[in-house]
PDB file of C-alpha atoms in Angstrom:
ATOM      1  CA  UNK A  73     -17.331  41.051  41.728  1.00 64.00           C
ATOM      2  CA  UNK A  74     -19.724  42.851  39.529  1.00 75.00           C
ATOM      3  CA  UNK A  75     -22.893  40.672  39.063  1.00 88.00           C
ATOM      4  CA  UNK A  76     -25.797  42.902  38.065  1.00 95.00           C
ATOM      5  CA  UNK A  77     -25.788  45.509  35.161  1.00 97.00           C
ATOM      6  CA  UNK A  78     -29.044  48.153  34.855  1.00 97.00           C
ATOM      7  CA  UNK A  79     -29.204  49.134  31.088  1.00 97.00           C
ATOM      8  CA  UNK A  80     -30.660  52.393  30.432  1.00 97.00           C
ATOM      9  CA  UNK A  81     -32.069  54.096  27.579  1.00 96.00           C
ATOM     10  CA  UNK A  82     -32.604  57.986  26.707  1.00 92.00           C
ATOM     11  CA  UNK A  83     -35.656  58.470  25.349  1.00 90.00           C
ATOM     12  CA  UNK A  84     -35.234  60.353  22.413  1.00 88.00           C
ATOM     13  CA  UNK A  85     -38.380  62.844  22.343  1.00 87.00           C
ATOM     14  CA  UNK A  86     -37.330  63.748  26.367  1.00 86.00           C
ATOM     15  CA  UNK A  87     -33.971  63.160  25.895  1.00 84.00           C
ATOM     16  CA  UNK A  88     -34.468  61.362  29.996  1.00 86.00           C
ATOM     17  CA  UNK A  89     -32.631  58.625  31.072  1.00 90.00           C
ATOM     18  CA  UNK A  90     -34.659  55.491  31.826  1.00 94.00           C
ATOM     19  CA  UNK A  91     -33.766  51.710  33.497  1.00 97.00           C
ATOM     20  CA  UNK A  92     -34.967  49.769  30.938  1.00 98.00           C
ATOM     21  CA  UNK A  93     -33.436  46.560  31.242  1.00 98.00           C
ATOM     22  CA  UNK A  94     -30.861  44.241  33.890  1.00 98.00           C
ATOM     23  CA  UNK A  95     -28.374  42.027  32.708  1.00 97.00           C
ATOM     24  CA  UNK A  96     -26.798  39.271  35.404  1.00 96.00           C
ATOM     25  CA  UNK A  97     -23.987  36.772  35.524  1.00 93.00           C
ATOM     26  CA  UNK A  98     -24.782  34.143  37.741  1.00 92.00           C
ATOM     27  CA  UNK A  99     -23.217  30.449  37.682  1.00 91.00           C
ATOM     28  CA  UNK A 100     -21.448  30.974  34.587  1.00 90.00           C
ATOM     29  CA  UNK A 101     -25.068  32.138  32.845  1.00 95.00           C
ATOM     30  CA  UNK A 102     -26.173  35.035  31.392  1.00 96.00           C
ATOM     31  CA  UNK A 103     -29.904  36.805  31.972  1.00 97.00           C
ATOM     32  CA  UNK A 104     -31.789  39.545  30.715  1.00 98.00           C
ATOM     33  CA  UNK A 105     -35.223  40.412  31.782  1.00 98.00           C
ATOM     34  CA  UNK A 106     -36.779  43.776  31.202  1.00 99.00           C
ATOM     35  CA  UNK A 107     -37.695  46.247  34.069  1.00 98.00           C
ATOM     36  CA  UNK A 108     -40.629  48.491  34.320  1.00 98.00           C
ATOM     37  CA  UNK A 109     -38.727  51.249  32.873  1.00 97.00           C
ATOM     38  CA  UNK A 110     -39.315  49.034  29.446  1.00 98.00           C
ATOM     39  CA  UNK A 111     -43.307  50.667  29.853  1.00 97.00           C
ATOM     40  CA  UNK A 112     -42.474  53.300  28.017  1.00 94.00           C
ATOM     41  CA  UNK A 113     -44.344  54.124  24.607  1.00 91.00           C
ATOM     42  CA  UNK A 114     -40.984  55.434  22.932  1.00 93.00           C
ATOM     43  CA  UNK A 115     -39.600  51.925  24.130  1.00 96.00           C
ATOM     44  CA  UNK A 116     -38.444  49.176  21.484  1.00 95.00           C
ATOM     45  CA  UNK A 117     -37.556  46.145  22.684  1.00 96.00           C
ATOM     46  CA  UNK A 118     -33.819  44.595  21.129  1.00 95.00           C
ATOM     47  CA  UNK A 119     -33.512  42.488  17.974  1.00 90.00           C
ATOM     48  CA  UNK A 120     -35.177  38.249  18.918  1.00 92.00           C
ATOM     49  CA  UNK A 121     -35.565  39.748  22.551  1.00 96.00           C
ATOM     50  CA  UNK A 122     -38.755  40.918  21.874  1.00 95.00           C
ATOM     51  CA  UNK A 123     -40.918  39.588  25.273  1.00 97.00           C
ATOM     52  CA  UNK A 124     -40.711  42.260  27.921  1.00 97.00           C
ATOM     53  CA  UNK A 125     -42.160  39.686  30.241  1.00 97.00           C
ATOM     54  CA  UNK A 126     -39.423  36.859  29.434  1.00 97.00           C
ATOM     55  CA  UNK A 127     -36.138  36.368  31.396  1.00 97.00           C
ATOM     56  CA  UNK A 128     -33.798  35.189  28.497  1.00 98.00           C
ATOM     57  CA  UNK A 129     -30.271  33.151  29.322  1.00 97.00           C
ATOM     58  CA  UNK A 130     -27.166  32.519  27.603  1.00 97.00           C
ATOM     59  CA  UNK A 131     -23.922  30.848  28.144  1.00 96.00           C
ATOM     60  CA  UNK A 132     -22.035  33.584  26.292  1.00 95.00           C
ATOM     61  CA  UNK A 133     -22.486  37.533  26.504  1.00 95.00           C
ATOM     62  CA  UNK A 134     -25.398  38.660  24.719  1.00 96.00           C
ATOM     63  CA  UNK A 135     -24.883  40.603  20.906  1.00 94.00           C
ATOM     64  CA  UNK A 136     -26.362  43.745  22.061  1.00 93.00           C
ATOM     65  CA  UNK A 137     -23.502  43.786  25.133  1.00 95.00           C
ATOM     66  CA  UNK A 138     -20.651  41.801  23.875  1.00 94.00           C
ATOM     67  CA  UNK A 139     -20.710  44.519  20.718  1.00 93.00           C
ATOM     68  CA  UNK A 140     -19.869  46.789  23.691  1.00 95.00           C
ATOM     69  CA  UNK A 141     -16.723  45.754  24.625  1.00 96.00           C
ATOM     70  CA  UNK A 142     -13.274  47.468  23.032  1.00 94.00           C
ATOM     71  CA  UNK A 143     -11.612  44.818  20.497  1.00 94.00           C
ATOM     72  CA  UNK A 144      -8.524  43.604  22.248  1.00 93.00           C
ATOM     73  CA  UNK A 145      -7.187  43.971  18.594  1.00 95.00           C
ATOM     74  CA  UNK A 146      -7.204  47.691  19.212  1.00 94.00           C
ATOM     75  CA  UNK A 147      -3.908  49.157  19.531  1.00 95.00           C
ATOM     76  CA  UNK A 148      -5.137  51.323  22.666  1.00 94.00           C
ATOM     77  CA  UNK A 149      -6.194  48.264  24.235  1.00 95.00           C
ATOM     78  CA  UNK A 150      -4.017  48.045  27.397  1.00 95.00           C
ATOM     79  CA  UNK A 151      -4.095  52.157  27.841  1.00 96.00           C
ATOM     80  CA  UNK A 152      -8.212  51.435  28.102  1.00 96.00           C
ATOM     81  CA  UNK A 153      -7.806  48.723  30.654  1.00 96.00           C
ATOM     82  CA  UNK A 154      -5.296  51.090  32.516  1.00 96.00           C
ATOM     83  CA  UNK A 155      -8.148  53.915  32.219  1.00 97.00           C
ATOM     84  CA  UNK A 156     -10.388  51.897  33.577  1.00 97.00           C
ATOM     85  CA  UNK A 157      -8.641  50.843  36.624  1.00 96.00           C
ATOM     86  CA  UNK A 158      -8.707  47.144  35.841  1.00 95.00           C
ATOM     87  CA  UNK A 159      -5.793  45.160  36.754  1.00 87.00           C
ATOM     88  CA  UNK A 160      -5.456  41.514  37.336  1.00 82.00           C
ATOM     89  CA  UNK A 161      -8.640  39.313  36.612  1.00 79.00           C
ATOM     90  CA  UNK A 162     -10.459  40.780  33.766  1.00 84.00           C
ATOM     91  CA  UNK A 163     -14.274  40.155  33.172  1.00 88.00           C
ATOM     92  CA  UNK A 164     -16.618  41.273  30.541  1.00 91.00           C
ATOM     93  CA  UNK A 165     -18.869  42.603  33.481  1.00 90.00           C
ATOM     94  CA  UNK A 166     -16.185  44.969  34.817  1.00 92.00           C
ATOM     95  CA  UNK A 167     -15.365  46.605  31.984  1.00 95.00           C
ATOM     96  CA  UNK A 168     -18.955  47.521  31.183  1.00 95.00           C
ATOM     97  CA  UNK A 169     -19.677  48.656  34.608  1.00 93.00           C
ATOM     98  CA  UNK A 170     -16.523  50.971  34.103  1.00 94.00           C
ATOM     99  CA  UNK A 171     -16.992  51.945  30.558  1.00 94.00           C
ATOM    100  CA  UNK A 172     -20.947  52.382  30.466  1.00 93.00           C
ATOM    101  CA  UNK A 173     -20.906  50.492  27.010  1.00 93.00           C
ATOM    102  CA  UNK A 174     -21.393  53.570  25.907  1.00 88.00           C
ATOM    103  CA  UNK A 175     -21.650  53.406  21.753  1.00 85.00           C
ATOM    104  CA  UNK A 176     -21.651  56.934  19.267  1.00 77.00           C
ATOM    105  CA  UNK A 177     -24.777  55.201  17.459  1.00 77.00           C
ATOM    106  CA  UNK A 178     -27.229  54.559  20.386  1.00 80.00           C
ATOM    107  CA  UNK A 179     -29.026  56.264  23.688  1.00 90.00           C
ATOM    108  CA  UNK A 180     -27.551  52.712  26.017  1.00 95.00           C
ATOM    109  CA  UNK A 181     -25.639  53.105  28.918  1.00 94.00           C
ATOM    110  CA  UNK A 182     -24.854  50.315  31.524  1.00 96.00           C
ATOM    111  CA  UNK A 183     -24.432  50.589  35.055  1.00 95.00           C
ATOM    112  CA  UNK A 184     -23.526  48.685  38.109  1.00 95.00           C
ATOM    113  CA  UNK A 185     -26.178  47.427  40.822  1.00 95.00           C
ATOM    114  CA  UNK A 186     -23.869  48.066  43.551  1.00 94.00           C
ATOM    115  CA  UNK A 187     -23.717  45.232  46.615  1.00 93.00           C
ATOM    116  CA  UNK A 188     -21.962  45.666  50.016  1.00 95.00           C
ATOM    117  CA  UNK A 189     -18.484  45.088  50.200  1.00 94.00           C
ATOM    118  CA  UNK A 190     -16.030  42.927  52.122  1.00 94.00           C
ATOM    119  CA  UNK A 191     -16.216  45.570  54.949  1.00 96.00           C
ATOM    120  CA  UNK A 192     -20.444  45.450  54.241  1.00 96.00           C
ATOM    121  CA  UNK A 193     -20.165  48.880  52.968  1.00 98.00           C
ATOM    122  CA  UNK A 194     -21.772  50.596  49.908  1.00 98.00           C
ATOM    123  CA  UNK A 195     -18.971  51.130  47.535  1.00 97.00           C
ATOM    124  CA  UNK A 196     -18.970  52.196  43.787  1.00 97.00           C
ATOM    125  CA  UNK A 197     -16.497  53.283  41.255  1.00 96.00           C
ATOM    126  CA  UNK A 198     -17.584  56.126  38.537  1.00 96.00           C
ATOM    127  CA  UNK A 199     -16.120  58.513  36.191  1.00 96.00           C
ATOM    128  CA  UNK A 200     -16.578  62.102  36.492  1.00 95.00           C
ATOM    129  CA  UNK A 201     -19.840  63.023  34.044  1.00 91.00           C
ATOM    130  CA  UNK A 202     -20.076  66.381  32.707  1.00 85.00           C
ATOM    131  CA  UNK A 203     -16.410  67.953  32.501  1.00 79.00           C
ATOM    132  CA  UNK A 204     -16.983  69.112  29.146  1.00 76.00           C
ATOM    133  CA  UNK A 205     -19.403  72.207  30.533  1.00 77.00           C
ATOM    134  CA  UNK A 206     -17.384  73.583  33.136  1.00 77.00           C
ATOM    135  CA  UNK A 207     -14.183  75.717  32.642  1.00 73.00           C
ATOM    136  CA  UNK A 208     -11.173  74.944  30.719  1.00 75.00           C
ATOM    137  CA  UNK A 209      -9.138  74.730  34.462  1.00 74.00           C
ATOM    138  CA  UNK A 210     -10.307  71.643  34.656  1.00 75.00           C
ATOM    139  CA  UNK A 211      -7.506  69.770  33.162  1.00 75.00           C
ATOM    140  CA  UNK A 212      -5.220  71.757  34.803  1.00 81.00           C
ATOM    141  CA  UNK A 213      -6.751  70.848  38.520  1.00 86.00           C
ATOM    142  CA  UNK A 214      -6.671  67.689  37.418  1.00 87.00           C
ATOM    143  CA  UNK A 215      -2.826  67.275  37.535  1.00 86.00           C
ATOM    144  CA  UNK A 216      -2.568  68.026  40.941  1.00 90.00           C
ATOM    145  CA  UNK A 217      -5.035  65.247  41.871  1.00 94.00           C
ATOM    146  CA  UNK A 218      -3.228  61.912  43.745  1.00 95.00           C
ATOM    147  CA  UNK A 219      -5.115  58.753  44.215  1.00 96.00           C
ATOM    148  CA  UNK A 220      -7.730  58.647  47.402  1.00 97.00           C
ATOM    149  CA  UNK A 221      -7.200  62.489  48.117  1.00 97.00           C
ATOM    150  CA  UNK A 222     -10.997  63.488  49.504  1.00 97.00           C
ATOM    151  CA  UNK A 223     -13.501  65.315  47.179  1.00 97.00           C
ATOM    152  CA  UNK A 224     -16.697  66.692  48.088  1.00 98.00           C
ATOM    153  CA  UNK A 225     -19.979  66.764  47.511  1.00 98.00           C
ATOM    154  CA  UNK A 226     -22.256  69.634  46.558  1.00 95.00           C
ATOM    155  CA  UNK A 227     -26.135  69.667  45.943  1.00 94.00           C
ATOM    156  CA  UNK A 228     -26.716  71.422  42.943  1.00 90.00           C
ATOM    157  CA  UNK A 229     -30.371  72.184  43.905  1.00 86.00           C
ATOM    158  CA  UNK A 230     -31.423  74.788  41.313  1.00 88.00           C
ATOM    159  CA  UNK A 231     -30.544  72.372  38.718  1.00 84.00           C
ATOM    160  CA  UNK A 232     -32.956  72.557  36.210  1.00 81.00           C
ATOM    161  CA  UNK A 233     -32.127  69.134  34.388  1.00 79.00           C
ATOM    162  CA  UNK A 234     -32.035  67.156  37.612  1.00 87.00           C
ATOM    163  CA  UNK A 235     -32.839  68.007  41.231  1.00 87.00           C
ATOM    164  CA  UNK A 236     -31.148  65.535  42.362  1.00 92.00           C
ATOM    165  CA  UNK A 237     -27.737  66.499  40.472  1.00 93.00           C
ATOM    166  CA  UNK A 238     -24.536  66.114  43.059  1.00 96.00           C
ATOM    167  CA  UNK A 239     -21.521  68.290  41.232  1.00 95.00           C
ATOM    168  CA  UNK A 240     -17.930  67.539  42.615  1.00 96.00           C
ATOM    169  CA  UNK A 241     -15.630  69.863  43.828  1.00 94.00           C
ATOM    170  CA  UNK A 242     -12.186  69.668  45.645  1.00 94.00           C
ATOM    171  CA  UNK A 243     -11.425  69.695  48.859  1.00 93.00           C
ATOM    172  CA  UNK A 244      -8.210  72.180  48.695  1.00 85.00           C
ATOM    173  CA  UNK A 245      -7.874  75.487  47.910  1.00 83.00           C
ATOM    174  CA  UNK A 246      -8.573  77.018  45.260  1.00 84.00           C
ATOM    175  CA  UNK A 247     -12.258  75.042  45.261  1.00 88.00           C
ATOM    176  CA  UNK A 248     -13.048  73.902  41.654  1.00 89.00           C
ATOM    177  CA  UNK A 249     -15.591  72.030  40.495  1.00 90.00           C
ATOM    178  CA  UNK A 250     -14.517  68.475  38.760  1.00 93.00           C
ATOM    179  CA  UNK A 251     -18.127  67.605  37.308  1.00 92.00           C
ATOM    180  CA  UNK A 252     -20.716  65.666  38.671  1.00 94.00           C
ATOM    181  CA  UNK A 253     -21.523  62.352  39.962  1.00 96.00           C
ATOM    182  CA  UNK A 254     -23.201  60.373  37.397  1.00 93.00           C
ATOM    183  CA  UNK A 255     -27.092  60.975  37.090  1.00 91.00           C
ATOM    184  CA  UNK A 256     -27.796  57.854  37.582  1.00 92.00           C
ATOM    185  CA  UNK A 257     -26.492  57.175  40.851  1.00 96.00           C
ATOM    186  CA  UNK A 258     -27.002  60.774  42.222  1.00 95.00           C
ATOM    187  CA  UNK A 259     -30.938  59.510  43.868  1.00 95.00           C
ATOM    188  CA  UNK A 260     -29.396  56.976  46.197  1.00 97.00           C
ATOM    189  CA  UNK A 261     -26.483  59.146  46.857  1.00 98.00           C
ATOM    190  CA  UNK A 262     -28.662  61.650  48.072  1.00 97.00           C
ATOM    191  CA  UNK A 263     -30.691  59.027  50.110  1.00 98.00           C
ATOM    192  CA  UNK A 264     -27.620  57.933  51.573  1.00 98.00           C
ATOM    193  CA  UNK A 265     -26.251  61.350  52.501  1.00 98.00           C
ATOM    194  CA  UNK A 266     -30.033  61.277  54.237  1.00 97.00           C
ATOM    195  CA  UNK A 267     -29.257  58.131  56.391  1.00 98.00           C
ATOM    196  CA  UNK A 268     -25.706  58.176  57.278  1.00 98.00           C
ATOM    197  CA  UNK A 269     -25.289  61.972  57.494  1.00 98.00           C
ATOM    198  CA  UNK A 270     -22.625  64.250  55.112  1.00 96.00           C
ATOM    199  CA  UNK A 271     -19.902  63.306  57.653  1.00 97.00           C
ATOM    200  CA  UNK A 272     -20.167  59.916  57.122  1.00 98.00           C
ATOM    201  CA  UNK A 273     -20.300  59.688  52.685  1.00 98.00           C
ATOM    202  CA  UNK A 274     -17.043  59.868  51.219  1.00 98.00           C
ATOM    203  CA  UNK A 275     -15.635  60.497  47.678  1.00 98.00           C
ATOM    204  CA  UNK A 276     -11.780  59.572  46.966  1.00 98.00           C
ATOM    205  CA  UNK A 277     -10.032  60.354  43.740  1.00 98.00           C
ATOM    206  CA  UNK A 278     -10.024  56.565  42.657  1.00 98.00           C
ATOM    207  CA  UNK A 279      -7.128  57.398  39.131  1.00 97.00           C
ATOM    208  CA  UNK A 280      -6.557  60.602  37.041  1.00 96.00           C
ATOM    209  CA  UNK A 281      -6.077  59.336  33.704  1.00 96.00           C
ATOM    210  CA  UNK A 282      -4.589  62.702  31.615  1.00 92.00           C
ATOM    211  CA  UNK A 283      -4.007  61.404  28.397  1.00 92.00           C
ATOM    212  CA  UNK A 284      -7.369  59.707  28.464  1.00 93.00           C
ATOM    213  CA  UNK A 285     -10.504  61.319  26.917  1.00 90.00           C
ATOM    214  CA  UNK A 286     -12.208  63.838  28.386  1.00 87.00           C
ATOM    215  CA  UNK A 287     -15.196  60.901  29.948  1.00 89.00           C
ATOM    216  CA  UNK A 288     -12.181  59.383  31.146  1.00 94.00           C
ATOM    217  CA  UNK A 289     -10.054  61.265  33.299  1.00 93.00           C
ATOM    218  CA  UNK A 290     -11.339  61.117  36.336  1.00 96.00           C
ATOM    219  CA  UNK A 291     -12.227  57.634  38.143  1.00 97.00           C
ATOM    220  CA  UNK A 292     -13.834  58.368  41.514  1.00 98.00           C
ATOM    221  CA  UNK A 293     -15.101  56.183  44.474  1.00 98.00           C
ATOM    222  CA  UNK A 294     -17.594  57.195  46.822  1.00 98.00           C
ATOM    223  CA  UNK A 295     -17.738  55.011  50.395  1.00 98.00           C
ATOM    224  CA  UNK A 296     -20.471  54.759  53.312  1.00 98.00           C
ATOM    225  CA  UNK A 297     -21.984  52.546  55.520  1.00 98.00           C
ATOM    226  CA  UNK A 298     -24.892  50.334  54.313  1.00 98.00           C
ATOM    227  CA  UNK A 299     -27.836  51.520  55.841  1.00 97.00           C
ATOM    228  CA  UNK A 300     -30.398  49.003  57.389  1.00 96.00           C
ATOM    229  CA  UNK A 301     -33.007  51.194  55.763  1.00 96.00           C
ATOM    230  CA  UNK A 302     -31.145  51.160  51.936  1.00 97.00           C
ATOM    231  CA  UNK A 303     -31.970  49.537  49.230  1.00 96.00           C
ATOM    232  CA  UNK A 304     -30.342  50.579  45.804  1.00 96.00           C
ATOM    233  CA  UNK A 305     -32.473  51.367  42.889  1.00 96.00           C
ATOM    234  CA  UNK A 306     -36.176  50.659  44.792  1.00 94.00           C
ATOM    235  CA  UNK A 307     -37.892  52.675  42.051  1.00 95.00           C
ATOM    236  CA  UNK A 308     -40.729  50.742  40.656  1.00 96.00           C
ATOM    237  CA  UNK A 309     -38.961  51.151  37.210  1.00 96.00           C
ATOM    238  CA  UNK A 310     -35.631  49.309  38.092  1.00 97.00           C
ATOM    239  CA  UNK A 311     -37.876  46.197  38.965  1.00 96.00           C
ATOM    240  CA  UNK A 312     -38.758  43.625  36.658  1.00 96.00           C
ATOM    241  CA  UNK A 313     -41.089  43.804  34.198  1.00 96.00           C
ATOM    242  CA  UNK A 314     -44.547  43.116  35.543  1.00 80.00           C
TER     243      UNK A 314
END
């Protein structure tokens, strides 16, 4: 079960993406408590929340979250859930760490602090980021795509934006590119690749949603050992605000 949530914020004069915030479900309580990432100048704190150095709690989902979540009211209610890959047991947390929260009026995006697995291994679900910029053969590919065939990984190192960018690309013939992993995880993805070797860090096509929107369409699942030596998000800015 998804526990922990990192919130992060672009900074609109950089237009970077910074941890800002974690968000944690724990004995039927909600927390918040800032992170490091809160330091910056650009930074406003949200609404009555306004102590960077508290660690608030809550026995329902906060405003700025619960606002976050799709109305079950909405007629494409069950297609979303289906999108997301969420079947049986539904929590708040699960659909955020799926959807991102993402909202057309803000810069907030949620993520999942990823924990070992039954097996002890690091696992994490995410959507394809970045479809809309490569070619229109995308959606096409995309068809042809069956639940946990292999993708691969490929280190986009002349990426201006982001060094540390990992695009996507199938395994089959003809090689396409299906995006990239999100930005956020790519750092520790690359660290893992680092420990446990490409040979050992696997991506499987997790659902191909077609009718979905374009953020949408492709749920993937990358799977490797947990390193001794890992720890996810170490960054001074993921930790809490000091």
């Amino acid at each position: 079960m998804i526990e922990k949530l990192s919130l992060v914020w672009r900074n609109p004069q950089t237009r970077t993406w910074t941890p800002v915030a974690c968000i944690e479900y724990k004995d039927s309580t909600y927390f918040f408590n800032y992170t490091n990432g809160a330091k910056n100048e650009n930074f406003v704190p949200f609404g009555q929340m306004n102590d960077l150095t508290k660690k608030y709690s809550s026995n329902e989902l906060f405003p700025i979250f619960k606002n976050r979540l799709l109305s079950k009211s909405r007629p494409e209610y069950e297609d979303y859930l289906n999108w997301l890959d969420i079947q049986g047991e539904y929590n708040d947390f699960l659909e955020l760490s799926r959807s991102r929260g993402i909202r057309a009026t803000d810069e907030l995006q949620l993520f999942p602090i990823p924990t070992k697995n039954e097996a002890g291994d690091y696992e994490v679900l995410f959507f394809s980021h970045g479809i809309s910029h490569i070619a229109p053969g995308y959606v096409n590919r995309l068809e042809s795509l069956q639940k946990n065939d292999l993708l691969l990984l490929l280190q986009d190192i002349q990426n201006e934006a982001d060094p540390f960018a990992l695009a996507l690309r199938t395994k089959d013939d003809p090689v396409e590119l299906l995006g990239y992993c999100p930005a956020f995880f790519a750092k520790d993805f690359n660290k893992l690749l680092d420990l446990n070797g490409k040979d050992h860090v696997h991506v499987y096509v997790q659902k191909v949603n077609l009718t979905a929107p374009l953020q949408l369409k492709l749920l993937c699942k990358l799977v490797t050992k947990w390193h001794n030596d890992f720890i996810p998000f170490d960054e001074e800015e993921f930790q809490p605000y000091l």
